[in-house]
Amino acid sequence: MLDAIDKNLLKAVAGLDGIPKGAFNIRKNGNLLSRAVSENINIEPNEDGTGIVVTVKPGVINESVHIPVILNQAGLHDVVYNTFIIGEGADVTIVAGCGIHCSGNRPEGHEGIHEFRVGKNATIRYQEKHVATGEGKGKRSLNPTTKVYLDENAVVEMELTQIGGVDEAKRVNEAELGAGSSLFVTERILTEGHQIAISENNIILKGHHSKTNLVSRSVIKENSKQDFYANVEARAKSFGHIECDAIIMGNGMNETVPALRALHPDAELTHEASIGKIANDQLIKLMSLGLTYDEAVDRIIRGFLK
Amino acid sequence: MLDAIDKNLLKAVAGLDGIPKGAFNIRKNGNLLSRAVSENINIEPNEDGTGIVVTVKPGVINESVHIPVILNQAGLHDVVYNTFIIGEGADVTIVAGCGIHCSGNRPEGHEGIHEFRVGKNATIRYQEKHVATGEGKGKRSLNPTTKVYLDENAVVEMELTQIGGVDEAKRVNEAELGAGSSLFVTERILTEGHQIAISENNIILKGHHSKTNLVSRSVIKENSKQDFYANVEARAKSFGHIECDAIIMGNGMNETVPALRALHPDAELTHEASIGKIANDQLIKLMSLGLTYDEAVDRIIRGFLK
């Protein structure tokens, strides 16, 4: 069922050495490969057959859902709409991710639209990794969208990572935060060659005492380009912070456009951004410890994206 | 020639207690009130009669030009196009500013479009203050535009201040920086009541080793609104920093949208923004020293805008 390439992709995007524990749904080349549900977590096709609905019962803790997608079929552009309904007070980990292996000249792509309805006092950790491999020259595109709705006091931690090989990415993250809820997003993207990645983020602080922290870390190598747009709109007494750091290597290019909109007098919004090459003193310090230039650069990049 | 109101306005916008030393051009209600030139600084009407041309000879140092504008005529909307040609190696101070006094119900406004051509190795300090006074309910609008072209190694320091009473302001600052040139802009705006101020900034780092630092400080009282947009575009090995701080009081609203565009691999761009109410610990500290709440707020605001 899983060949060596599949296994490598699953390992890369979902940290899996085989079939995961608990609920899971593994999709390959646009079709279901394997699925398991648990007593507390149900997975079923949605009504129009365009994706799955994952339902977590209220109060469930310490469970996880794995929903990786792998693709190695030339010319396939796979689109899925997945919905996650998280019951009140639940506390679960969701591991998504998409791996593409491209061995020919035809393009391959995946678009995952993930909607999260996170109930009162519920917590989710969402991990999404994107990677593309293979010697083929077909364009690999990965366009993930997340839409997150946080009910009162919900907590969502999202780690969104694109670790290489993806030629084109258009990433969209949208969120609406209810009273007392918290959203923490960390996005890490590495591009090289002529790759292009665009990230659009739109976070609305609707409820009182809601808060968000959006961290973007970009490594932009060779002739690649990354653009980062973020809009944090505070409609209540709330707190928002955006932090964007981009390391440019080679001829990389970057646009960073954060928008802070304080539409409530008790909003507190802050932002920091830094775009540039690796600081020379960092390199010199590591090289004085015996590392070569390339090793020092590599060490810094890995630390930055960790 | 100058009545008591005129004198107060001149004092407020240009720090003048009477006729200034050196070159000056004082405009009142759309007409020339008084002008003086110096051996090194010429002022004359432009070709189409829409404003003045100020020409500073190369190498002139320690001289100043005052070009204040005052308005107290109901219903007048005054527009001027002024050009400043700064010779190589000159080092001068330019004091502009507009004071409006409104005693009736009809609107009054001024639009000053100021273009600066700053020669090689020249330095200018440009101070512009805007203020409106009077018991009238006519809308007071002040829409200043600056366009700054910096030749090699030129240095421009701009202090742009709107200290109160202005109902509507649409501020535009544009700059193109040549090799080795530096632009430092500090904008300070206070709004209250239902006032609206919009500031748009567009700075292009064209030349190698050019640098800019753009600082925006906003105090947004009562039901007023301030929006700040800044675009720093690096087309060369260059350095840019944007810093936006907004203090919200009452029901003030703010949008802050800085864009950093690194279009050259050796660009280094950074940004910091902070929007919110005055920190409570600052207030408590000052109140513990014997100040009332209002005195403490006033002290903090004055320090912030100084």
Coordinates of C-alpha atoms in Angstrom, one line a residue:
Chain A
M1 CA 0.0 0.0 0.0
L2 CA 2.8 2.4 0.9
D3 CA 5.9 2.4 -1.2
A4 CA 9.3 3.8 -0.2
I5 CA 8.6 7.2 -1.6
D6 CA 5.2 7.3 0.2
K7 CA 6.9 6.4 3.4
N8 CA 9.5 9.1 3.1
L9 CA 6.9 11.7 2.4
L10 CA 4.7 10.6 5.3
K11 CA 7.8 10.8 7.5
A12 CA 8.6 14.3 6.3
V13 CA 5.2 15.8 6.5
A14 CA 3.7 14.0 9.5
G15 CA 6.6 12.5 11.3
L16 CA 5.1 9.1 10.7
D17 CA 7.1 5.8 10.6
G18 CA 4.0 3.8 9.8
I19 CA 0.4 3.8 10.5
P20 CA -0.3 6.4 13.3
K21 CA -2.0 5.7 16.6
G22 CA -5.6 7.0 17.1
A23 CA -7.7 8.6 14.4
F24 CA -6.2 9.2 11.0
N25 CA -7.0 9.7 7.3
I26 CA -4.3 9.2 4.7
R27 CA -5.0 10.5 1.3
K28 CA -2.9 9.6 -1.8
N29 CA -3.3 11.0 -5.3
G30 CA -6.8 12.3 -4.6
N31 CA -8.2 9.1 -3.0
L32 CA -8.5 7.7 0.4
L33 CA -5.7 5.3 1.2
S34 CA -6.5 4.5 4.8
R35 CA -8.7 5.7 7.6
A36 CA -9.3 4.9 11.3
V37 CA -11.6 6.6 13.8
S38 CA -11.5 6.4 17.6
E39 CA -14.2 6.3 20.2
N40 CA -13.9 10.1 20.6
I41 CA -12.8 11.3 17.2
N42 CA -14.9 10.6 14.1
I43 CA -13.8 11.1 10.5
E44 CA -16.3 10.9 7.6
P45 CA -16.7 12.2 4.1
N46 CA -18.5 15.6 3.9
E47 CA -21.9 15.9 2.3
D48 CA -20.7 16.8 -1.2
G49 CA -17.8 14.4 -1.2
T50 CA -15.1 17.1 -1.5
G51 CA -13.3 16.3 1.7
I52 CA -13.7 15.0 5.3
V53 CA -15.3 16.2 8.5
V54 CA -13.4 15.5 11.6
T55 CA -15.5 15.6 14.8
V56 CA -13.9 15.6 18.2
K57 CA -16.3 15.0 21.1
P58 CA -16.4 17.5 24.0
G59 CA -13.9 17.0 26.8
V60 CA -11.6 14.7 24.9
I61 CA -8.0 15.2 25.9
N62 CA -4.6 13.8 24.9
E63 CA -5.8 12.4 21.5
S64 CA -4.5 13.2 18.1
V65 CA -5.6 13.1 14.5
H66 CA -3.3 12.6 11.5
I67 CA -4.5 13.6 8.1
P68 CA -1.5 13.6 5.7
V69 CA -1.8 13.9 2.0
I70 CA 0.7 12.4 -0.5
L71 CA 0.9 12.9 -4.2
N72 CA 3.1 11.4 -6.8
Q73 CA 0.8 11.3 -9.9
A74 CA 1.9 13.5 -12.7
G75 CA -0.6 16.1 -13.8
L76 CA -2.8 15.8 -10.7
H77 CA -4.1 18.9 -9.0
D78 CA -5.9 17.7 -5.9
V79 CA -8.3 20.0 -3.9
V80 CA -9.9 19.1 -0.6
Y81 CA -12.2 20.8 1.8
N82 CA -11.8 19.5 5.3
T83 CA -13.8 20.6 8.4
F84 CA -12.8 20.1 12.0
I85 CA -15.4 20.4 14.7
I86 CA -13.8 20.5 18.1
G87 CA -16.1 20.0 21.0
E88 CA -16.2 22.1 24.2
G89 CA -13.2 21.6 26.4
A90 CA -11.4 19.2 24.2
D91 CA -7.6 19.3 23.9
V92 CA -6.2 17.6 20.8
T93 CA -3.3 17.6 18.3
I94 CA -4.0 17.6 14.6
V95 CA -1.2 16.7 12.3
A96 CA -1.8 17.6 8.6
G97 CA 0.7 18.1 5.8
C98 CA 1.2 17.4 2.2
G99 CA 4.1 15.7 0.5
I100 CA 4.5 15.8 -3.3
H101 CA 7.0 13.7 -5.2
C102 CA 7.4 14.7 -8.8
S103 CA 9.4 12.5 -11.1
G104 CA 8.3 13.9 -14.5
N105 CA 7.7 17.1 -16.3
R106 CA 4.0 17.6 -15.6
P107 CA 2.8 19.8 -12.8
E108 CA 1.4 18.4 -9.5
G109 CA -0.4 20.3 -6.9
H110 CA -2.5 20.2 -3.8
E111 CA -5.0 22.7 -2.3
G112 CA -6.2 22.0 1.2
I113 CA -8.9 24.2 2.6
H114 CA -9.1 23.5 6.3
E115 CA -11.9 25.0 8.4
F116 CA -11.7 24.7 12.2
R117 CA -14.7 25.3 14.5
V118 CA -13.1 25.3 17.9
G119 CA -15.6 25.1 20.8
K120 CA -15.6 26.9 24.1
N121 CA -12.5 26.2 26.3
A122 CA -11.1 23.8 23.7
T123 CA -7.5 23.7 22.7
I124 CA -5.9 22.5 19.5
R125 CA -2.4 22.2 18.3
Y126 CA -2.3 22.1 14.5
Q127 CA 0.8 21.1 12.7
E128 CA 1.0 21.4 8.9
K129 CA 4.2 20.6 6.9
H130 CA 4.6 20.9 3.2
V131 CA 7.4 19.4 1.2
A132 CA 8.1 18.5 -2.4
T133 CA 10.7 16.1 -3.6
G134 CA 11.8 14.3 -6.8
E135 CA 13.9 14.8 -9.8
G136 CA 11.1 15.8 -12.1
K137 CA 10.8 19.3 -13.5
G138 CA 7.0 19.6 -13.3
K139 CA 5.9 22.5 -11.2
R140 CA 4.9 21.6 -7.7
S141 CA 2.3 23.9 -6.1
L142 CA 0.8 23.8 -2.6
N143 CA -1.9 26.3 -1.7
P144 CA -3.1 25.7 1.8
T145 CA -5.9 27.7 3.3
T146 CA -6.9 27.7 7.0
K147 CA -10.1 29.3 8.4
V148 CA -10.2 29.2 12.2
Y149 CA -13.2 30.2 14.3
L150 CA -12.4 30.3 18.0
D151 CA -15.3 30.2 20.5
E152 CA -14.9 31.7 24.0
N153 CA -11.6 30.9 25.7
A154 CA -10.5 28.5 22.9
V155 CA -6.8 28.2 22.3
V156 CA -5.3 27.4 18.9
E157 CA -1.6 26.9 18.2
M158 CA -0.7 26.5 14.6
E159 CA 2.7 25.5 13.2
L160 CA 2.8 26.0 9.4
T161 CA 5.9 24.9 7.7
Q162 CA 7.1 24.7 4.1
I163 CA 10.5 23.0 4.2
G164 CA 11.5 23.0 0.6
G165 CA 11.0 21.9 -2.9
V166 CA 7.7 23.8 -3.4
D167 CA 7.7 25.9 -6.6
E168 CA 4.6 28.0 -5.9
A169 CA 2.7 28.5 -2.7
K170 CA -0.2 30.7 -2.0
R171 CA -1.0 30.4 1.6
V172 CA -4.0 32.0 3.2
N173 CA -4.8 32.0 7.0
E174 CA -8.0 33.5 8.3
A175 CA -9.2 33.6 11.9
E176 CA -11.9 35.1 14.0
L177 CA -11.4 35.1 17.7
G178 CA -14.2 35.0 20.3
A179 CA -14.0 36.4 23.8
G180 CA -10.9 35.3 25.8
S181 CA -9.6 33.1 23.0
S182 CA -6.0 32.9 21.9
L183 CA -4.4 32.2 18.5
F184 CA -0.7 31.5 18.1
V185 CA 0.6 31.1 14.6
T186 CA 4.2 30.3 13.6
E187 CA 4.9 30.1 9.9
R188 CA 8.2 29.0 8.6
I189 CA 9.0 29.0 4.9
L190 CA 12.1 28.2 3.0
T191 CA 12.4 28.9 -0.7
E192 CA 15.2 28.5 -3.2
G193 CA 15.8 28.4 -6.9
H194 CA 13.0 30.4 -8.6
Q195 CA 10.3 29.4 -6.1
I196 CA 7.6 31.9 -5.0
A197 CA 5.7 31.8 -1.8
I198 CA 2.9 34.3 -0.8
S199 CA 1.4 34.3 2.6
E200 CA -1.8 36.2 3.4
N201 CA -3.0 36.4 7.0
N202 CA -6.2 38.0 8.2
I203 CA -6.9 37.8 11.9
I204 CA -9.9 39.5 13.5
L205 CA -9.9 40.0 17.2
K206 CA -13.7 40.1 17.7
G207 CA -14.1 39.1 21.4
H208 CA -13.0 41.0 24.5
H209 CA -9.7 39.8 25.9
S210 CA -8.9 37.8 22.7
K211 CA -5.2 37.7 21.7
T212 CA -3.0 36.6 18.9
N213 CA 0.7 36.3 18.2
L214 CA 1.6 35.8 14.5
V215 CA 5.3 34.9 13.9
S216 CA 6.7 34.6 10.4
R217 CA 10.1 33.3 9.6
S218 CA 11.3 33.2 6.1
V219 CA 14.5 32.0 4.5
I220 CA 14.8 33.3 0.9
K221 CA 17.6 31.7 -1.0
E222 CA 19.0 32.1 -4.6
N223 CA 16.4 33.7 -6.9
S224 CA 13.3 32.9 -4.9
K225 CA 10.7 35.4 -3.6
Q226 CA 8.5 35.5 -0.6
D227 CA 5.8 38.0 0.2
F228 CA 4.1 38.2 3.5
Y229 CA 0.9 40.1 4.2
A230 CA -0.8 40.2 7.5
N231 CA -3.8 42.1 8.8
V232 CA -4.7 42.1 12.4
E233 CA -7.9 43.9 13.1
A234 CA -9.0 44.6 16.7
R235 CA -12.7 45.1 17.2
A236 CA -12.6 44.7 21.0
K237 CA -10.3 45.2 23.9
S238 CA -7.7 42.7 22.7
F239 CA -4.0 42.2 22.1
G240 CA -2.2 41.4 18.8
H241 CA 1.4 41.0 17.9
I242 CA 3.0 40.3 14.5
E243 CA 6.6 39.4 14.1
C244 CA 8.2 39.0 10.7
D245 CA 11.8 38.0 10.2
A246 CA 13.2 37.3 6.8
I247 CA 16.7 36.1 6.0
I248 CA 17.8 36.9 2.4
M249 CA 20.5 34.8 0.8
G250 CA 21.7 35.1 -2.8
N251 CA 19.3 37.2 -4.8
G252 CA 16.2 36.6 -2.7
M253 CA 13.4 39.2 -2.7
N254 CA 10.8 40.0 0.0
E255 CA 7.8 42.2 0.6
T256 CA 6.5 42.4 4.1
V257 CA 3.3 44.3 4.6
P258 CA 1.7 44.0 8.0
A259 CA -1.5 46.1 8.8
L260 CA -2.5 46.8 12.3
R261 CA -6.0 48.1 12.6
A262 CA -7.1 49.3 16.0
L263 CA -10.8 49.8 15.7
H264 CA -11.4 49.6 19.4
P265 CA -9.9 52.1 21.9
D266 CA -8.6 49.4 24.2
A267 CA -6.9 47.5 21.5
E268 CA -3.2 46.9 21.9
L269 CA -1.3 46.0 18.7
T270 CA 2.4 45.7 18.1
H271 CA 4.6 44.7 15.3
E272 CA 8.3 44.0 14.6
A273 CA 9.9 43.2 11.3
S274 CA 13.4 42.6 10.2
I275 CA 14.5 41.8 6.6
G276 CA 18.1 41.3 5.6
K277 CA 21.2 39.1 5.2
I278 CA 22.6 37.0 8.1
A279 CA 24.5 39.4 10.4
N280 CA 28.2 39.1 9.8
D281 CA 29.1 39.0 13.5
Q282 CA 26.9 35.9 13.9
L283 CA 28.9 34.2 11.1
I284 CA 32.2 35.3 12.4
K285 CA 31.4 34.0 15.9
L286 CA 30.5 30.5 14.6
M287 CA 33.5 30.4 12.2
S288 CA 35.8 31.3 15.2
L289 CA 34.5 28.1 16.8
G290 CA 35.8 26.1 13.9
L291 CA 32.8 26.0 11.5
T292 CA 33.3 26.7 7.8
Y293 CA 31.3 29.6 6.2
D294 CA 28.8 27.1 4.8
E295 CA 28.4 25.2 8.0
A296 CA 28.0 28.5 9.9
V297 CA 25.2 29.7 7.5
D298 CA 23.5 26.3 7.7
R299 CA 23.6 26.3 11.5
I300 CA 22.1 29.8 11.7
I301 CA 19.3 28.9 9.1
R302 CA 18.4 25.7 11.0
G303 CA 18.2 27.6 14.3
F304 CA 16.1 30.3 12.7
L305 CA 13.6 27.9 11.3
K306 CA 13.5 25.5 14.3
Chain B
M1 CA 0.3 94.3 8.7
L2 CA 0.3 91.6 11.3
D3 CA -2.5 91.6 13.8
A4 CA -2.5 89.8 17.2
I5 CA -4.0 86.5 15.7
D6 CA -1.4 86.6 12.9
K7 CA 1.4 87.0 15.4
N8 CA 0.1 84.1 17.5
L9 CA -0.1 81.9 14.4
L10 CA 3.4 82.8 13.2
K11 CA 4.8 82.1 16.7
A12 CA 3.0 78.7 16.8
V13 CA 4.0 77.5 13.3
A14 CA 7.4 79.1 12.8
G15 CA 8.6 80.0 16.3
L16 CA 8.7 83.7 15.1
D17 CA 8.3 86.7 17.4
G18 CA 8.4 89.1 14.5
I19 CA 10.1 89.3 11.1
P20 CA 12.8 86.5 10.9
K21 CA 16.4 87.0 10.0
G22 CA 17.7 86.0 6.6
A23 CA 15.5 84.9 3.7
F24 CA 11.8 84.6 4.3
N25 CA 8.4 84.6 2.5
I26 CA 5.3 85.1 4.6
R27 CA 2.0 84.3 2.9
K28 CA -1.4 85.4 4.3
N29 CA -4.8 84.4 2.9
G30 CA -3.4 83.4 -0.5
N31 CA -1.2 86.5 -1.0
L32 CA 2.4 87.5 -0.3
L33 CA 2.6 89.5 2.9
S34 CA 6.3 90.0 3.1
R35 CA 9.5 88.7 1.5
A36 CA 13.2 89.1 1.9
V37 CA 16.1 87.4 0.1
S38 CA 19.7 87.1 1.1
E39 CA 22.9 87.1 -0.9
N40 CA 22.9 83.3 -0.9
I41 CA 19.3 82.5 -0.9
N42 CA 16.9 83.7 -3.5
I43 CA 13.1 83.5 -3.4
E44 CA 11.0 84.3 -6.5
P45 CA 7.6 83.4 -7.9
N46 CA 7.5 80.3 -10.1
E47 CA 6.7 80.5 -13.8
D48 CA 3.0 79.9 -13.6
G49 CA 2.5 82.0 -10.5
T50 CA 1.3 79.1 -8.3
G51 CA 4.0 79.4 -5.7
I52 CA 7.7 80.2 -5.1
V53 CA 11.1 78.9 -6.0
V54 CA 13.7 79.0 -3.2
T55 CA 17.2 78.7 -4.5
V56 CA 20.1 78.1 -2.2
K57 CA 23.6 78.6 -3.7
P58 CA 26.2 75.8 -3.5
G59 CA 28.3 75.8 -0.3
V60 CA 26.1 78.1 1.7
I61 CA 26.1 77.1 5.4
N62 CA 24.4 78.3 8.6
E63 CA 21.6 80.1 6.8
S64 CA 17.8 79.7 7.1
V65 CA 14.7 80.3 5.1
H66 CA 11.3 80.9 6.8
I67 CA 8.2 80.4 4.6
P68 CA 5.2 80.4 6.9
V69 CA 1.6 80.6 5.7
I70 CA -1.3 82.0 7.7
L71 CA -5.0 81.9 6.9
N72 CA -7.9 83.6 8.6
Q73 CA -10.3 84.2 5.7
A74 CA -13.5 82.2 5.8
G75 CA -14.2 80.1 2.8
L76 CA -10.6 80.3 1.4
H77 CA -8.8 77.1 0.2
D78 CA -5.3 78.1 -0.6
V79 CA -3.0 75.9 -2.7
V80 CA 0.7 76.5 -3.3
Y81 CA 3.5 74.7 -5.2
N82 CA 6.9 75.6 -3.8
T83 CA 10.2 74.3 -5.1
F84 CA 13.5 74.3 -3.2
I85 CA 16.7 74.0 -5.1
I86 CA 19.6 73.3 -2.8
G87 CA 23.1 73.7 -4.2
E88 CA 25.9 71.3 -3.7
G89 CA 27.4 71.2 -0.3
A90 CA 24.9 73.7 1.2
D91 CA 23.7 73.3 4.8
V92 CA 20.6 75.2 5.6
T93 CA 17.4 75.2 7.7
I94 CA 14.0 75.6 6.2
V95 CA 11.1 76.5 8.4
A96 CA 7.7 76.1 6.9
G97 CA 4.3 75.7 8.5
C98 CA 0.7 76.8 8.2
G99 CA -1.5 78.4 10.8
I100 CA -5.3 78.6 10.3
H101 CA -7.6 80.8 12.4
C102 CA -11.2 80.1 11.9
S103 CA -13.8 82.3 13.5
G104 CA -16.9 81.5 11.4
N105 CA -18.8 78.5 10.0
R106 CA -17.2 78.4 6.6
P107 CA -14.3 76.0 5.9
E108 CA -10.7 77.1 5.5
G109 CA -7.9 75.1 4.1
H110 CA -4.3 75.0 2.8
E111 CA -2.5 72.7 0.5
G112 CA 1.2 73.1 0.3
I113 CA 3.1 71.0 -2.2
H114 CA 6.8 71.3 -1.4
E115 CA 9.4 69.8 -3.8
F116 CA 13.0 69.6 -2.7
R117 CA 15.9 69.0 -5.0
V118 CA 18.8 68.5 -2.7
G119 CA 22.2 68.7 -4.4
K120 CA 25.3 66.5 -3.8
N121 CA 26.6 66.6 -0.2
A122 CA 24.0 69.2 0.8
T123 CA 22.2 69.0 4.1
I124 CA 18.8 70.5 4.9
R125 CA 16.7 70.5 8.1
Y126 CA 13.1 71.0 7.2
Q127 CA 10.6 71.9 10.0
E128 CA 6.9 72.1 9.2
K129 CA 4.3 72.8 11.9
H130 CA 0.6 72.8 11.3
V131 CA -1.9 74.3 13.7
A132 CA -5.5 75.6 13.6
T133 CA -7.2 77.8 16.2
G134 CA -10.3 79.9 16.6
E135 CA -13.9 79.4 17.9
G136 CA -15.4 79.0 14.5
K137 CA -17.0 75.7 13.4
G138 CA -15.8 75.9 9.8
K139 CA -13.8 72.8 8.8
R140 CA -10.1 73.4 8.9
S141 CA -8.1 71.2 6.5
L142 CA -4.4 71.1 5.9
N143 CA -3.0 68.7 3.2
P144 CA 0.7 69.0 2.9
T145 CA 2.7 67.1 0.3
T146 CA 6.5 66.9 0.3
K147 CA 8.5 65.4 -2.6
V148 CA 12.2 65.0 -1.8
Y149 CA 14.9 64.1 -4.3
L150 CA 18.3 63.5 -2.6
D151 CA 21.4 63.6 -4.8
E152 CA 24.6 61.7 -3.8
N153 CA 25.4 61.9 -0.1
A154 CA 22.7 64.5 0.6
V155 CA 21.2 64.5 4.1
V156 CA 17.6 65.6 4.8
E157 CA 16.1 65.8 8.3
M158 CA 12.4 66.5 8.3
E159 CA 10.2 67.3 11.3
L160 CA 6.6 67.3 10.4
T161 CA 4.2 68.3 13.2
Q162 CA 0.5 68.8 13.5
I163 CA -0.1 70.1 16.9
G164 CA -3.9 70.4 17.1
G165 CA -7.1 72.0 15.8
V166 CA -6.9 70.5 12.3
D167 CA -10.1 68.8 11.3
E168 CA -8.9 67.0 8.2
A169 CA -5.3 66.3 7.1
K170 CA -4.2 64.3 4.2
R171 CA -0.4 64.2 4.4
V172 CA 1.8 62.8 1.6
N173 CA 5.6 62.4 1.8
E174 CA 7.5 61.1 -1.1
A175 CA 11.3 60.6 -1.4
E176 CA 13.9 59.2 -3.7
L177 CA 17.3 58.6 -2.3
G178 CA 20.5 58.7 -4.3
A179 CA 23.7 56.9 -3.5
G180 CA 25.0 57.5 0.1
S181 CA 22.1 59.9 0.9
S182 CA 20.2 59.9 4.2
L183 CA 16.6 60.8 5.0
F184 CA 15.3 61.1 8.5
V185 CA 11.7 61.9 9.0
T186 CA 9.8 62.4 12.3
E187 CA 6.1 63.0 12.1
R188 CA 4.1 64.0 15.1
I189 CA 0.4 64.3 14.9
L190 CA -2.2 65.0 17.6
T191 CA -5.9 64.7 16.8
E192 CA -9.0 65.1 19.0
G193 CA -12.7 65.6 18.7
H194 CA -13.8 64.1 15.4
Q195 CA -10.6 65.0 13.5
I196 CA -9.1 62.7 10.9
A197 CA -5.5 62.6 9.8
I198 CA -4.1 60.3 7.1
S199 CA -0.4 60.1 6.4
E200 CA 1.0 58.4 3.4
N201 CA 4.7 57.9 3.0
N202 CA 6.6 56.5 0.0
I203 CA 10.3 56.3 0.3
I204 CA 12.5 54.7 -2.5
L205 CA 16.0 53.7 -1.6
K206 CA 17.5 54.0 -5.1
G207 CA 21.2 54.5 -4.5
H208 CA 23.7 52.2 -2.9
H209 CA 24.3 52.9 0.8
S210 CA 21.3 55.2 1.0
K211 CA 19.4 55.0 4.3
T212 CA 16.2 56.2 5.9
N213 CA 14.6 56.3 9.3
L214 CA 10.9 57.2 9.4
V215 CA 9.4 57.8 12.8
S216 CA 5.7 58.4 13.4
R217 CA 4.3 59.4 16.7
S218 CA 0.5 59.7 17.0
V219 CA -1.7 60.8 19.8
I220 CA -5.3 60.0 19.0
K221 CA -7.8 61.6 21.5
E222 CA -11.5 61.4 21.9
N223 CA -13.3 60.3 18.7
S224 CA -10.5 61.1 16.3
K225 CA -8.9 58.8 13.8
Q226 CA -5.4 58.6 12.4
D227 CA -4.2 56.3 9.6
F228 CA -0.5 55.8 8.8
Y229 CA 0.7 54.2 5.6
A230 CA 4.4 53.8 4.8
N231 CA 6.2 52.1 2.0
V232 CA 9.9 51.7 2.0
E233 CA 11.2 50.2 -1.1
A234 CA 14.9 49.2 -1.3
R235 CA 16.3 49.0 -4.9
A236 CA 19.9 48.9 -3.8
K237 CA 22.1 47.9 -1.0
S238 CA 20.5 50.2 1.6
F239 CA 19.0 50.5 5.0
G240 CA 15.5 51.4 6.0
H241 CA 13.7 51.6 9.3
I242 CA 10.1 52.5 10.1
E243 CA 8.9 53.1 13.7
C244 CA 5.3 53.8 14.4
D245 CA 3.9 54.6 17.9
A246 CA 0.3 55.5 18.5
I247 CA -1.2 56.4 21.8
I248 CA -4.9 56.0 21.8
M249 CA -7.0 58.0 24.3
G250 CA -10.8 58.0 24.6
N251 CA -12.3 56.3 21.5
G252 CA -9.5 57.0 19.1
M253 CA -9.0 54.7 16.2
N254 CA -5.8 53.9 14.2
E255 CA -4.7 51.9 11.2
T256 CA -1.0 51.4 10.7
V257 CA 0.2 49.7 7.5
P258 CA 3.9 49.8 6.8
A259 CA 5.2 48.0 3.8
L260 CA 8.9 46.9 3.6
R261 CA 9.9 45.9 0.0
A262 CA 13.3 44.4 -0.2
L263 CA 13.9 44.4 -4.0
H264 CA 17.7 44.1 -3.6
P265 CA 19.4 41.2 -1.9
D266 CA 21.6 43.5 0.2
A267 CA 18.7 45.6 1.4
E268 CA 18.2 45.7 5.2
L269 CA 14.8 46.8 6.3
T270 CA 13.3 46.8 9.8
H271 CA 10.1 48.0 11.4
E272 CA 8.5 48.4 14.8
A273 CA 5.0 49.4 15.7
S274 CA 3.1 49.8 18.8
I275 CA -0.5 51.0 19.2
G276 CA -2.3 51.2 22.5
K277 CA -3.3 53.2 25.5
I278 CA -0.8 54.7 27.9
A279 CA 0.8 52.0 30.0
N280 CA -0.7 52.0 33.5
D281 CA 2.6 51.6 35.2
Q282 CA 3.9 54.8 33.6
L283 CA 0.8 56.6 35.0
I284 CA 1.1 55.1 38.4
K285 CA 4.8 56.0 38.6
L286 CA 4.1 59.7 37.8
M287 CA 1.1 59.8 40.2
S288 CA 3.2 58.3 43.0
L289 CA 5.4 61.4 42.5
G290 CA 2.5 63.7 43.3
L291 CA 0.9 64.3 39.9
T292 CA -2.9 64.0 39.4
Y293 CA -4.1 61.5 36.7
D294 CA -4.6 64.3 34.2
E295 CA -1.2 65.9 34.9
A296 CA 0.4 62.5 34.5
V297 CA -1.3 61.9 31.2
D298 CA -0.4 65.4 30.0
R299 CA 3.3 64.8 31.0
I300 CA 3.5 61.5 29.1
I301 CA 1.8 62.9 26.0
R302 CA 4.1 66.0 25.9
G303 CA 7.2 63.8 26.3
F304 CA 6.0 61.4 23.6
L305 CA 5.4 64.3 21.1
K306 CA 8.5 66.3 21.9

